[in-house]
PDB file of C-alpha atoms in Angstrom:
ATOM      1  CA  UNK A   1      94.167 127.075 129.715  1.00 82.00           C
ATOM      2  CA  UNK A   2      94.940 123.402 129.746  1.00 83.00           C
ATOM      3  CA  UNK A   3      94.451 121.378 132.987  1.00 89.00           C
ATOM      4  CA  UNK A   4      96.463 118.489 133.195  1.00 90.00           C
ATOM      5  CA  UNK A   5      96.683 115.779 135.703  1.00 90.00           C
ATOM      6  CA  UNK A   6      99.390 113.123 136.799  1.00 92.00           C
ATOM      7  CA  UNK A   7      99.543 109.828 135.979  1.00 92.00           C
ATOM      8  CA  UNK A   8     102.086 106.979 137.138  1.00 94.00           C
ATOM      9  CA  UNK A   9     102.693 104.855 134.603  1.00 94.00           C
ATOM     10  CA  UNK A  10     102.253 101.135 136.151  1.00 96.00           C
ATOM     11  CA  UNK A  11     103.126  98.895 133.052  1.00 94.00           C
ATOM     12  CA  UNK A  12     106.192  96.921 134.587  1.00 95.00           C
ATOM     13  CA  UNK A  13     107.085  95.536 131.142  1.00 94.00           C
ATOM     14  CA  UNK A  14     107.947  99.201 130.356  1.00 93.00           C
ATOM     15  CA  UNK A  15     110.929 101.411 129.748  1.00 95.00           C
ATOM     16  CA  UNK A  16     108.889 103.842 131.663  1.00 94.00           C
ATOM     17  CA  UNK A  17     107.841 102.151 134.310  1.00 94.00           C
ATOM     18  CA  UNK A  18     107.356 104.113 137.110  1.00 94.00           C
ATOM     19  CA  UNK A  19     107.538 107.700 135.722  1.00 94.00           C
ATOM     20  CA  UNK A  20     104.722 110.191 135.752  1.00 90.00           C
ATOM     21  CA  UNK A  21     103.043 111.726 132.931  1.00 89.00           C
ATOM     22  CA  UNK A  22     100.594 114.353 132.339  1.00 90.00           C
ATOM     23  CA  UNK A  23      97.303 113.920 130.657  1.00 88.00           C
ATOM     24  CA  UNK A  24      94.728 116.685 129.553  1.00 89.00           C
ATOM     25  CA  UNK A  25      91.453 116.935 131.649  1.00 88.00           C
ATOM     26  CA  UNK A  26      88.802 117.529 128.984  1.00 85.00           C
ATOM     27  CA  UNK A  27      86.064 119.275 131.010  1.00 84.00           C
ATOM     28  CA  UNK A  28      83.552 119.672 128.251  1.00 86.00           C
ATOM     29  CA  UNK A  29      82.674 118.116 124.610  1.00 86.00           C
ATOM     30  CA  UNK A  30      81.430 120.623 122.257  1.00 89.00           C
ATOM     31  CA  UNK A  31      78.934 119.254 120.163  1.00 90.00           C
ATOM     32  CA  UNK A  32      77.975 120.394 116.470  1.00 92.00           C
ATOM     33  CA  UNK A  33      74.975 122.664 117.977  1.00 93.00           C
ATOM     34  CA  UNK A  34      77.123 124.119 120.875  1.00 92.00           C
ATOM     35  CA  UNK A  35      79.935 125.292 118.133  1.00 93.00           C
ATOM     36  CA  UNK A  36      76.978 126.736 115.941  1.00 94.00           C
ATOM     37  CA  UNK A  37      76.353 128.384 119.094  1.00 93.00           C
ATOM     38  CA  UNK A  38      79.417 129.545 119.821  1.00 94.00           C
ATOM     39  CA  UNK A  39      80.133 130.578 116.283  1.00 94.00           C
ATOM     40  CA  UNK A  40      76.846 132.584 116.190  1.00 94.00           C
ATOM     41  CA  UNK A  41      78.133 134.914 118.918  1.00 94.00           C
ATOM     42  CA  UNK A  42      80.972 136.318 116.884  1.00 92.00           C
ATOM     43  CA  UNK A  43      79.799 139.106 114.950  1.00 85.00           C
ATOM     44  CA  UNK A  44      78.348 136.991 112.200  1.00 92.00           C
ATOM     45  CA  UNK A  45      74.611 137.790 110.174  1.00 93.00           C
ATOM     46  CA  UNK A  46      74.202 133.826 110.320  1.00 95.00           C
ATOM     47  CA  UNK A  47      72.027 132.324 113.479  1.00 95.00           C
ATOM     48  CA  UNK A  48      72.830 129.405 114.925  1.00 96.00           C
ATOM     49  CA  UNK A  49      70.498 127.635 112.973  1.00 96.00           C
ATOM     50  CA  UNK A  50      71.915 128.213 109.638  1.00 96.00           C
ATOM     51  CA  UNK A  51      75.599 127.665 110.922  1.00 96.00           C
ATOM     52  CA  UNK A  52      74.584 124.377 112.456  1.00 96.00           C
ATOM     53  CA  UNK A  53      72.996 123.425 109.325  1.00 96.00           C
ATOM     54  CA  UNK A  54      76.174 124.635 106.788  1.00 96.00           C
ATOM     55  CA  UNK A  55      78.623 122.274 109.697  1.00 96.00           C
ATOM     56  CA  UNK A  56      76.380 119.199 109.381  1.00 96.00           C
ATOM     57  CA  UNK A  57      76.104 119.349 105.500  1.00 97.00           C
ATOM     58  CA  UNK A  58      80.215 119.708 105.644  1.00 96.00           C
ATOM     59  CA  UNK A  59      80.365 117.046 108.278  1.00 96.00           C
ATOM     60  CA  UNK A  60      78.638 114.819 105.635  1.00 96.00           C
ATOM     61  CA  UNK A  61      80.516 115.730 102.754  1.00 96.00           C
ATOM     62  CA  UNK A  62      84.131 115.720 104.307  1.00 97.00           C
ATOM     63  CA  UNK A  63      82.639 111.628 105.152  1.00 96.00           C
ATOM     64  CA  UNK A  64      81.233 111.178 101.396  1.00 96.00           C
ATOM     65  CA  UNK A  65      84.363 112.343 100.077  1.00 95.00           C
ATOM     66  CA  UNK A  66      86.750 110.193 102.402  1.00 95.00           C
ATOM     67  CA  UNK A  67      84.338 107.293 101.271  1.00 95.00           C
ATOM     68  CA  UNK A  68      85.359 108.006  97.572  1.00 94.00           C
ATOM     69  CA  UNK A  69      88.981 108.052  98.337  1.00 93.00           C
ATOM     70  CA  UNK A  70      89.725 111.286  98.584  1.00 95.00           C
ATOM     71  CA  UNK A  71      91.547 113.454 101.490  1.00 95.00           C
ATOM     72  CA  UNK A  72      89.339 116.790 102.659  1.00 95.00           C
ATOM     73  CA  UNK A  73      92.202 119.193 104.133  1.00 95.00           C
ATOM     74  CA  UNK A  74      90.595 122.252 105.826  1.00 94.00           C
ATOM     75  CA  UNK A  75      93.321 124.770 106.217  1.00 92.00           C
ATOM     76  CA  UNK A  76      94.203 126.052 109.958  1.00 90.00           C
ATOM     77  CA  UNK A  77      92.429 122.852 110.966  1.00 92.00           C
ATOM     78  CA  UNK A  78      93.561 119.448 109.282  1.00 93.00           C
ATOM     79  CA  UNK A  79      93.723 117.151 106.635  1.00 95.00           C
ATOM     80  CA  UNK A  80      91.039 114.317 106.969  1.00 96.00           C
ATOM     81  CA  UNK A  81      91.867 110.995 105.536  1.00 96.00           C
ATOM     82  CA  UNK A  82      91.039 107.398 106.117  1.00 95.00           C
ATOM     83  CA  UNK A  83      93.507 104.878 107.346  1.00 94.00           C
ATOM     84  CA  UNK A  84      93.146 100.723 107.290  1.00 94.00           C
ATOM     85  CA  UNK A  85      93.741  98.601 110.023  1.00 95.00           C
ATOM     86  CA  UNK A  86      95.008  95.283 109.209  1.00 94.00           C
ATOM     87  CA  UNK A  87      94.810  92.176 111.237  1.00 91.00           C
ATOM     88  CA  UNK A  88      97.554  90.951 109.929  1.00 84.00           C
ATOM     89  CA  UNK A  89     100.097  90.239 106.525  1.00 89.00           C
ATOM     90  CA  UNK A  90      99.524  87.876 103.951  1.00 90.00           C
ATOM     91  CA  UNK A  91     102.550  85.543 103.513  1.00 92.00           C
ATOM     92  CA  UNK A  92     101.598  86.232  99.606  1.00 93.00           C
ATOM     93  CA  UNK A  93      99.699  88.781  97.594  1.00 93.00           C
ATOM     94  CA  UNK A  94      97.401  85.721  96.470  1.00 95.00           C
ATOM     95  CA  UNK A  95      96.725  84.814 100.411  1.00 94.00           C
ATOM     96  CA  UNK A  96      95.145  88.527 100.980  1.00 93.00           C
ATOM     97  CA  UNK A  97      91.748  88.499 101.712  1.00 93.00           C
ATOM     98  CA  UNK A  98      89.979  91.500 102.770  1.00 93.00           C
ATOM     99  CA  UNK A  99      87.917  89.440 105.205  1.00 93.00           C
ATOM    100  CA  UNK A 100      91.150  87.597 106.877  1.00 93.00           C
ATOM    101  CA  UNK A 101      93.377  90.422 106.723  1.00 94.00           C
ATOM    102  CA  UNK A 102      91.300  93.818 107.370  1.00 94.00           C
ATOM    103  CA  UNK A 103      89.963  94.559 110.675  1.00 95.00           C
ATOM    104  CA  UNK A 104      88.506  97.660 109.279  1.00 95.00           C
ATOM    105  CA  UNK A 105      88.729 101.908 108.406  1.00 95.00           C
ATOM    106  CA  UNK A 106      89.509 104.965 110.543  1.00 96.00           C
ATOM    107  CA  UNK A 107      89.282 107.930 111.020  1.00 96.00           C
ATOM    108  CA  UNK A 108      93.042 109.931 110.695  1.00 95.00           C
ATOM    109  CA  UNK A 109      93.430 113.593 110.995  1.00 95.00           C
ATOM    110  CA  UNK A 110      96.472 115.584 110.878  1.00 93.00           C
ATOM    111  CA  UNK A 111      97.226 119.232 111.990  1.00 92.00           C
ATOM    112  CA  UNK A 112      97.418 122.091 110.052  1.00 91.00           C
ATOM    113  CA  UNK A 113      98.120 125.923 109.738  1.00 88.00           C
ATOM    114  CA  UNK A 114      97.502 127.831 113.118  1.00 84.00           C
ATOM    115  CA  UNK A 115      96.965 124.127 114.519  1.00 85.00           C
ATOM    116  CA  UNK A 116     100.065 122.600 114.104  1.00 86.00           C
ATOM    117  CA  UNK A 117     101.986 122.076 117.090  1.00 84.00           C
ATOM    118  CA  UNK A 118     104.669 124.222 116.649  1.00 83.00           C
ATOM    119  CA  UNK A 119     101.898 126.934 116.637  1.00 82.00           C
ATOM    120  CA  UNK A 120      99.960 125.337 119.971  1.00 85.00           C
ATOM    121  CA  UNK A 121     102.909 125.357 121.860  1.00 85.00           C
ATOM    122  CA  UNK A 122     103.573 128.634 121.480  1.00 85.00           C
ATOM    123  CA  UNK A 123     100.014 129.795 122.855  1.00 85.00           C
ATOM    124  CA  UNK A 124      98.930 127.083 124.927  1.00 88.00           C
ATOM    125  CA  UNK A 125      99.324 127.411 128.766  1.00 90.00           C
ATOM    126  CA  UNK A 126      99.378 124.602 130.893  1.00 90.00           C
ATOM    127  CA  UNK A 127      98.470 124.238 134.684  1.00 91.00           C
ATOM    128  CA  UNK A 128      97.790 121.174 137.444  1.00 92.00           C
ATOM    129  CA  UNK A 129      94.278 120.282 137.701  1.00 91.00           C
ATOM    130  CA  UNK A 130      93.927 119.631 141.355  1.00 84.00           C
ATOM    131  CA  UNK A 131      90.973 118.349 143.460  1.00 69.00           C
ATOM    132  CA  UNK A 132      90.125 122.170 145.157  1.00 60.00           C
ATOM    133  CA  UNK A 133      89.959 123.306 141.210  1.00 58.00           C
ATOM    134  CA  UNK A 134      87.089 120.351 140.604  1.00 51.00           C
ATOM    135  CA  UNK A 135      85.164 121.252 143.724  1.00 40.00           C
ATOM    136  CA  UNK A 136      85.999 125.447 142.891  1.00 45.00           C
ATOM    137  CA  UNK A 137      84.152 124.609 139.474  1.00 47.00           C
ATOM    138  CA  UNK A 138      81.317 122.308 140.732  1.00 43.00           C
ATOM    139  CA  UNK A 139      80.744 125.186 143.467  1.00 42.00           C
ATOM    140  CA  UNK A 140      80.092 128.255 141.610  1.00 42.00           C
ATOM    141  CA  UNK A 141      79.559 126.941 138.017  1.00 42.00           C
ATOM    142  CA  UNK A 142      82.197 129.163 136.065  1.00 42.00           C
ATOM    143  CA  UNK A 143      85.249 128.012 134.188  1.00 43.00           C
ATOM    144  CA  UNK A 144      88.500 128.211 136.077  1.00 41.00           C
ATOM    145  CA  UNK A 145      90.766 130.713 134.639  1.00 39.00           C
TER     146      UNK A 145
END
């Protein structure tokens, strides 16, 4: 289940001034050992050791292979690839500098397979995060349903 909260959108030079908007509450980050973890407890021979050690090895290949221009698509999941941000365009192709006009590289990732969002809408539920389901979770320690 996705908790979502409200949010009034307060930038006057908007179209949307005004209107409310839901955003996700993200409750937890999973980190590469707590998804070894996790993965561990689904009727696999591998421990969470060996798991967490096969993820970080593909962690640093997906970013070695980026690095050599390359996209790393990972079906169900996404397709890694790396983006430029530019400061700004050259008035000519001799005025580019990499210096004065790239800020820098990201990170972009797009969905895939089971995770495309034609597939996430159909199986994702949605419900109001409210203050009484904060303090119901700080209380007793156990995910809302």
């Amino acid at each position: 289940m996705i908790l979502y909260i409200l949010r009034q959108n307060k930038n006057e030079n908007s179209t949307v001034f005004g209107k409310f908007f839901a955003y996700p509450v993200i409750e937890e980050t999973v980190t590469l050992d707590g998804l070894a973890g996790h993965m561990s407890k689904h009727n696999t021979p591998f421990s969470k050791g060996v798991i967490k050690g096969m993820l970080t090895d593909m962690v640093g290949c997906i970013k070695e292979l980026l690095l050599e221009g390359k996209n790393v698509k990972i079906d169900d999941l996404a397709i890694f690839s790396l983006g430029i941000k530019n400061r700004g365009g050259a008035d000519t192709e001799k005025d580019f500098t990499v210096t004065g006009n790239i800020k820098g590289v990201k990170l972009r990732s797009r969905a895939t397979g089971e995770l495309v969002a034609k597939n996430l809408n159909l199986e994702a539920t949605l419900k109001k995060a409210t203050a009484t389901t904060k303090a119901k979770k700080d209380d007793d320690d156990t995910p809302n349903p």
